[in-house]
Amino acid sequence: MNNYFTETVWKIDVVLLFIAVFLTILLIARMVFKNYLDNRRAQKLLSIKKNVYDLILSGKKIEKNIAFPLKDLEPNIFLDIATNRNRESAFFNKSEQEILKEYFADKKHIPKLEKIVNKSGNKWSRIEVILSIGYCEIDSLLPALKKSLWDNDEDIAYFTILALAQLKTLDSAKTLLDFLKTRSFYRSKIVSVFGQFPHEISGETMELVKSENPTVRFWGIKVLTEIKTHQYLHEIEQFTKDKSAEIRSAACECLGASGNKNVVPALEACLKDEMWLVRMSAVKAIERILGTDSISIIIPLIKDNSWFVIDSAKNVIAKHIESAIPPIEKILEGKDELAKKICIEAIETSGYVSRLYRDIFSGDTDKKKRALSILSNILKSSPGYGLQTALYDLNKDEMLAVLQAFKTINKEWVEAVEAKLGVKI
Amino acid sequence: MWAHVVYVAFLVFLGYFLILIGFYIFLAIFGFIEDKKREWEREEENYPLVYFSDLTIPVSIIIPAHNEEVWIRDSVMSLLNLNYPAYEVIIVDDGSTDGTFPILKEMLDLKAMDIIYTKHYKDGDVINILKSAKYPNISVIHKLGGMKKAGAVNAGLNLSKYDYVCVMDADTILEQDALIKVMAQIGREPDKVIGIGSAFGLSNGMKIKDGRIINRSFSTDPLIAYQNLEYIRSFIGNRLAWSKFNTMPNVAGGFGVWRKDILYELGGFSSYFTCEDIELTFRVHDYIARNKEKGYKILMMPYYVGWTEGPSNVTSLIKQRDRWQRVVIETVWQYKHMLCNPKYKGFGFLVYPYFILYEVLGVFFEVASIAFVTVGWITRQLDTNTFFAFLSLMALTQFILSLLCLHTFVRGQKVFKTGYTIYLLFLSSIEFFFYRPIISIAKLFGTYHYMKGVRIYDQYTRVKR
């Protein structure tokens, strides 16, 4: 009988067993301790909540010497309170949060927070404080945030962006714009946070838009779009003639977001741009500004040579189908098969076919005549596209009446539908 | 001579288990670091900002469903409850012969839709495309079966309109914040993240009503509990670590988000393989390396985004794991050129060898080593002391792996109550003797069926609720 390395294997077993027992005890202790800490934290927050209630009920203005249960603030609790994170049991309403923010923004806490942001070796502790500064809107710590924004660690930079977005001041906007100018990552995120900023930052942003660098110009215009600026529209109009198609497209979006009718001529000019991307953005922007009135400008775009432009024009038509019906009727009577198809798709997408069916049975002779004319044209132009789906909304008698009316136009289609629906005229 | 063979074999098996322990420790350490990072990120992220931003990326959710009458209602309802600003749902009824389609028709008020449908991806025969009259963002594709789940997902891809697609199983109930958590991560670097997966657990034992979990009681049935443990090991203990090195080998089919341009480049999911998820992930890594693309990421998140039904009896479990083993071998064989190929960096030098050692050959090492020591002991080639020392080594290796994963899991998650976690702890200590043999049998079946050329997607029977 052999005993290969038995001693060695037993030794490994003993080590593994020791590790297993140690890990087991550690795991159980950890779970119990974690539960205890969570409960304790929740209790502390509840005590703060009670104090705040008492304070509000007493009608006193907050003073520096009010004794909250936590004299030495931990950043994570600080952040919990400011944002109500993960703590439904300790929910604070807006006015309570304001009181707390005022207390936590007390000058005596600021050096401590600044020290953590600038010097802490634990990056996530830094991040917690960075966010706390943002949520508590402690403007005086902006220099610390400016520094952390340029940190080599992408996580710290990312959460500083979020914190600066909470401050919503001109200075914090400038800091973000500077960052946007030179760093390539998180640009989309930065632009998204500008939705929360006041319009006053438009001036600063315009400086960015005037940059020689096309990427900076592009993102600058994106920021202006996000804040829906009403200023500098004339300057932005100039960018609809920029060398870069992306910038021309972004300028169209920006003008559309302004909602100002004065920019429509510039956008109309963009409908003739050589790049489909610009034409598509112009279609969307014009619709955003003029709404229903945009139909007469947009409807010719269904003959565009780019499917993307055609599709956006079709969507506009479908959205404002009532206004689009008169020009559509003309197109359906014409000879351009592709244009007819687009119009029919728009009618189908908008659900207008059901409305036409209802008009047939409305009792109004004019409505019935018009509905039948449009439906007949649809049936002639495209074999039944969208007509069958809407039949489901009718009762059996109405269904049969419609099919009867269609039989003279396209017998084959009617028979196919009869077979599918299981009805017979 | 025989003594010499036994000696060499003993050395090989011992070496195998020591290498395995090394891999486990490596994965546990880096999984722990990655989990900590992701958890911190989750805590600090501003989800309302993501929710209300115009720049939040819309997602097309694709659910392939084949005979899923038991789950489909809750699954769809869970999608309607999602906290996400812009998404469409495409359910693909893949030749169901049960009540799946009638249920969908009734609950969604489906109407036939005339639509231009372009077959960019191979999808099989589509019978009809329908749209919900109740919920404008839900469409249903009614198609014939025959191209497995891959064909159904491809049909969904053909209809999808957004740049990111989330592919999930029809028996998965999503958490309300599932999509926002995952998409917030993508939103940070949409130019880099091309695929992302996240953890999910088993819904067995939970009470679910209208797509909402009303009682999170986890099944104490050992078979289910062991599967929960396996999911933790796989998602938290294994894939998280690979994600840290951007070598994630599998974005699970139960829940995974892909950027559509990469799927377009690759021609979508492949129905040639038994399952589609792992093969696609390997193919993406292959594509990136071949085209020398830089900076792309495939990530794994530790967040529990949903709950799926697990097999509730041994036969179903074996059937499922047989299928999983087949697809692993199929994929490893298909991408054999990756092994230790410098072009594939960490994937070729770490993930691929790990897959061969643990996922493909692991079962043979385990079974052969047990057989070897047992036969050796019976034939008196090995003494009793050596026999038990070796068995203890195998059992303890298994136990420590679970313990390391549970540590990471408990630190980051509050999914299970303390009692249930201790129960899992207890089960993991005896896993080697009770659960592991079942999985080994399933893997052996899988290998055998692979050799026989079986490539079917054999779905186990859903339990009526």
PDB file of C-alpha atoms in Angstrom, chain A residues 1-6 9-10 12-13 16-17 19-20 23-24 26-28 30-31 34-35 38 79 85 124 127-128 131 135 154-155 158-159 162 166 186 188-189 191-193 196 226 228 341 345 348 384-387 389 392-393, chain B residues 3 6-7 10-11 14 18 21 32 37 40-41 43-46 49-50 53-55 111-116 188-189 380-383 385-386 388-390 392-393 396-397 399-400 403-404 406-407 410-411 413-414 418 421-422 425:
ATOM      1  CA  MET A   1       0.000   0.000   0.000  1.00  0.00           C
ATOM      2  CA  ASN A   2       1.239   3.476  -0.903  1.00  0.00           C
ATOM      3  CA  ASN A   3       0.760   6.760   0.831  1.00  0.00           C
ATOM      4  CA  TYR A   4       1.733   9.434  -1.717  1.00  0.00           C
ATOM      5  CA  PHE A   5       2.404  12.788  -0.111  1.00  0.00           C
ATOM      6  CA  THR A   6      -0.149  11.923   2.538  1.00  0.00           C
ATOM      7  CA  VAL A   9      -1.943  16.632   1.586  1.00  0.00           C
ATOM      8  CA  TRP A  10      -3.053  16.457   5.220  1.00  0.00           C
ATOM      9  CA  ILE A  12      -2.801  21.356   2.996  1.00  0.00           C
ATOM     10  CA  ASP A  13      -6.133  20.047   4.341  1.00  0.00           C
ATOM     11  CA  LEU A  16      -7.696  24.785   4.123  1.00  0.00           C
ATOM     12  CA  LEU A  17      -9.803  23.740   7.092  1.00  0.00           C
ATOM     13  CA  ILE A  19      -9.136  29.023   6.331  1.00  0.00           C
ATOM     14  CA  ALA A  20     -12.659  27.599   5.994  1.00  0.00           C
ATOM     15  CA  LEU A  23     -13.944  32.524   6.778  1.00  0.00           C
ATOM     16  CA  THR A  24     -17.131  30.997   8.201  1.00  0.00           C
ATOM     17  CA  LEU A  26     -15.816  35.995   9.762  1.00  0.00           C
ATOM     18  CA  LEU A  27     -18.803  35.763   7.454  1.00  0.00           C
ATOM     19  CA  ILE A  28     -21.300  35.221  10.256  1.00  0.00           C
ATOM     20  CA  ARG A  30     -19.767  40.285   9.461  1.00  0.00           C
ATOM     21  CA  MET A  31     -23.456  39.724   8.734  1.00  0.00           C
ATOM     22  CA  LYS A  34     -23.529  44.776   9.405  1.00  0.00           C
ATOM     23  CA  ASN A  35     -27.115  44.351  10.591  1.00  0.00           C
ATOM     24  CA  ASP A  38     -27.452  49.408   9.693  1.00  0.00           C
ATOM     25  CA  LEU A  79     -25.085  62.492   2.326  1.00  0.00           C
ATOM     26  CA  ARG A  85     -30.616  57.866   0.079  1.00  0.00           C
ATOM     27  CA  TRP A 124     -14.803  56.602  -1.838  1.00  0.00           C
ATOM     28  CA  ILE A 127     -16.466  60.861  -3.258  1.00  0.00           C
ATOM     29  CA  GLU A 128     -19.023  60.860  -0.452  1.00  0.00           C
ATOM     30  CA  LEU A 131     -21.318  64.632  -3.330  1.00  0.00           C
ATOM     31  CA  TYR A 135     -26.174  68.230  -2.404  1.00  0.00           C
ATOM     32  CA  GLU A 154     -12.072  58.896 -13.430  1.00  0.00           C
ATOM     33  CA  ASP A 155     -14.492  58.000 -10.620  1.00  0.00           C
ATOM     34  CA  TYR A 158     -17.287  61.661 -12.544  1.00  0.00           C
ATOM     35  CA  PHE A 159     -18.816  62.256  -9.124  1.00  0.00           C
ATOM     36  CA  LEU A 162     -22.529  65.309 -10.364  1.00  0.00           C
ATOM     37  CA  GLN A 166     -26.078  70.158  -7.810  1.00  0.00           C
ATOM     38  CA  TYR A 186     -17.989  62.095 -19.766  1.00  0.00           C
ATOM     39  CA  SER A 188     -22.411  63.377 -22.739  1.00  0.00           C
ATOM     40  CA  LYS A 189     -22.896  63.229 -18.960  1.00  0.00           C
ATOM     41  CA  VAL A 191     -24.173  68.051 -21.137  1.00  0.00           C
ATOM     42  CA  SER A 192     -27.000  66.133 -19.448  1.00  0.00           C
ATOM     43  CA  VAL A 193     -26.411  67.896 -16.115  1.00  0.00           C
ATOM     44  CA  GLN A 196     -30.542  71.842 -14.241  1.00  0.00           C
ATOM     45  CA  GLU A 226     -29.848  71.373 -23.000  1.00  0.00           C
ATOM     46  CA  LYS A 228     -32.884  75.732 -24.018  1.00  0.00           C
ATOM     47  CA  LYS A 341     -46.426  54.905 -49.855  1.00  0.00           C
ATOM     48  CA  GLU A 345     -47.473  54.690 -43.770  1.00  0.00           C
ATOM     49  CA  GLU A 348     -51.365  53.986 -40.669  1.00  0.00           C
ATOM     50  CA  GLY A 384     -54.409  47.373 -48.356  1.00  0.00           C
ATOM     51  CA  TYR A 385     -51.516  48.712 -46.286  1.00  0.00           C
ATOM     52  CA  GLY A 386     -52.851  49.482 -42.815  1.00  0.00           C
ATOM     53  CA  LEU A 387     -56.488  48.964 -43.779  1.00  0.00           C
ATOM     54  CA  THR A 389     -55.528  46.252 -38.883  1.00  0.00           C
ATOM     55  CA  TYR A 392     -60.589  45.027 -35.934  1.00  0.00           C
ATOM     56  CA  ASP A 393     -62.037  48.156 -34.321  1.00  0.00           C
TER      57      ASP A 393
ATOM     58  CA  ALA B   3       2.627   1.857  -8.889  1.00  0.00           C
ATOM     59  CA  VAL B   6      -0.697   5.643  -9.756  1.00  0.00           C
ATOM     60  CA  TYR B   7       2.058   7.931  -8.591  1.00  0.00           C
ATOM     61  CA  PHE B  10      -1.850  11.214  -8.098  1.00  0.00           C
ATOM     62  CA  LEU B  11       0.551  14.050  -8.885  1.00  0.00           C
ATOM     63  CA  LEU B  14      -3.102  17.021  -6.846  1.00  0.00           C
ATOM     64  CA  LEU B  18      -3.805  23.242  -6.402  1.00  0.00           C
ATOM     65  CA  ILE B  21      -7.346  26.813  -5.670  1.00  0.00           C
ATOM     66  CA  PHE B  32     -14.210  41.426  -4.334  1.00  0.00           C
ATOM     67  CA  LYS B  37     -16.162  49.516  -6.816  1.00  0.00           C
ATOM     68  CA  TRP B  40     -19.856  52.355  -4.359  1.00  0.00           C
ATOM     69  CA  GLU B  41     -20.725  53.590  -7.809  1.00  0.00           C
ATOM     70  CA  GLU B  43     -24.577  54.253  -3.987  1.00  0.00           C
ATOM     71  CA  GLU B  44     -23.228  57.510  -5.327  1.00  0.00           C
ATOM     72  CA  GLU B  45     -24.953  57.572  -8.727  1.00  0.00           C
ATOM     73  CA  ASN B  46     -27.656  60.149  -9.284  1.00  0.00           C
ATOM     74  CA  LEU B  49     -30.705  62.681 -13.112  1.00  0.00           C
ATOM     75  CA  VAL B  50     -30.346  59.642 -15.349  1.00  0.00           C
ATOM     76  CA  SER B  53     -32.119  63.388 -18.734  1.00  0.00           C
ATOM     77  CA  ASP B  54     -32.888  63.679 -22.449  1.00  0.00           C
ATOM     78  CA  LEU B  55     -29.562  62.008 -23.067  1.00  0.00           C
ATOM     79  CA  LYS B 111     -53.621  44.105 -33.274  1.00  0.00           C
ATOM     80  CA  ALA B 112     -51.960  42.992 -36.482  1.00  0.00           C
ATOM     81  CA  MET B 113     -49.556  45.602 -37.751  1.00  0.00           C
ATOM     82  CA  ASP B 114     -48.455  46.236 -41.306  1.00  0.00           C
ATOM     83  CA  ILE B 115     -44.838  47.176 -41.046  1.00  0.00           C
ATOM     84  CA  ILE B 116     -41.701  47.189 -43.109  1.00  0.00           C
ATOM     85  CA  ARG B 188     -21.016  56.997 -18.539  1.00  0.00           C
ATOM     86  CA  GLU B 189     -19.142  55.647 -21.536  1.00  0.00           C
ATOM     87  CA  ARG B 380      -5.015  -1.359  -1.707  1.00  0.00           C
ATOM     88  CA  GLN B 381      -2.762   0.731  -3.919  1.00  0.00           C
ATOM     89  CA  LEU B 382      -3.533   3.691  -1.653  1.00  0.00           C
ATOM     90  CA  ASP B 383      -3.824   3.544   2.101  1.00  0.00           C
ATOM     91  CA  ASN B 385      -5.095   7.837   5.236  1.00  0.00           C
ATOM     92  CA  THR B 386      -4.208   9.060   1.724  1.00  0.00           C
ATOM     93  CA  PHE B 388      -9.388  10.479   3.086  1.00  0.00           C
ATOM     94  CA  ALA B 389      -6.742  13.187   2.836  1.00  0.00           C
ATOM     95  CA  PHE B 390      -7.422  13.529  -0.885  1.00  0.00           C
ATOM     96  CA  SER B 392     -10.981  16.168   2.163  1.00  0.00           C
ATOM     97  CA  LEU B 393      -8.849  18.281  -0.166  1.00  0.00           C
ATOM     98  CA  LEU B 396     -12.557  21.761   1.232  1.00  0.00           C
ATOM     99  CA  THR B 397     -11.599  23.323  -2.116  1.00  0.00           C
ATOM    100  CA  PHE B 399     -16.283  24.809   0.328  1.00  0.00           C
ATOM    101  CA  ILE B 400     -13.656  27.564   0.298  1.00  0.00           C
ATOM    102  CA  LEU B 403     -17.093  30.915   1.182  1.00  0.00           C
ATOM    103  CA  LEU B 404     -14.990  33.416  -0.740  1.00  0.00           C
ATOM    104  CA  LEU B 406     -20.337  34.496  -0.153  1.00  0.00           C
ATOM    105  CA  HIS B 407     -18.022  37.023   1.472  1.00  0.00           C
ATOM    106  CA  VAL B 410     -22.687  39.553   1.719  1.00  0.00           C
ATOM    107  CA  ARG B 411     -20.553  42.688   1.619  1.00  0.00           C
ATOM    108  CA  GLN B 413     -25.858  42.762  -1.313  1.00  0.00           C
ATOM    109  CA  LYS B 414     -28.821  42.660   0.972  1.00  0.00           C
ATOM    110  CA  THR B 418     -28.938  36.332   7.557  1.00  0.00           C
ATOM    111  CA  THR B 421     -27.169  32.990   4.089  1.00  0.00           C
ATOM    112  CA  ILE B 422     -26.193  30.764   7.038  1.00  0.00           C
ATOM    113  CA  LEU B 425     -23.158  28.354   4.242  1.00  0.00           C
TER     114      LEU B 425
END
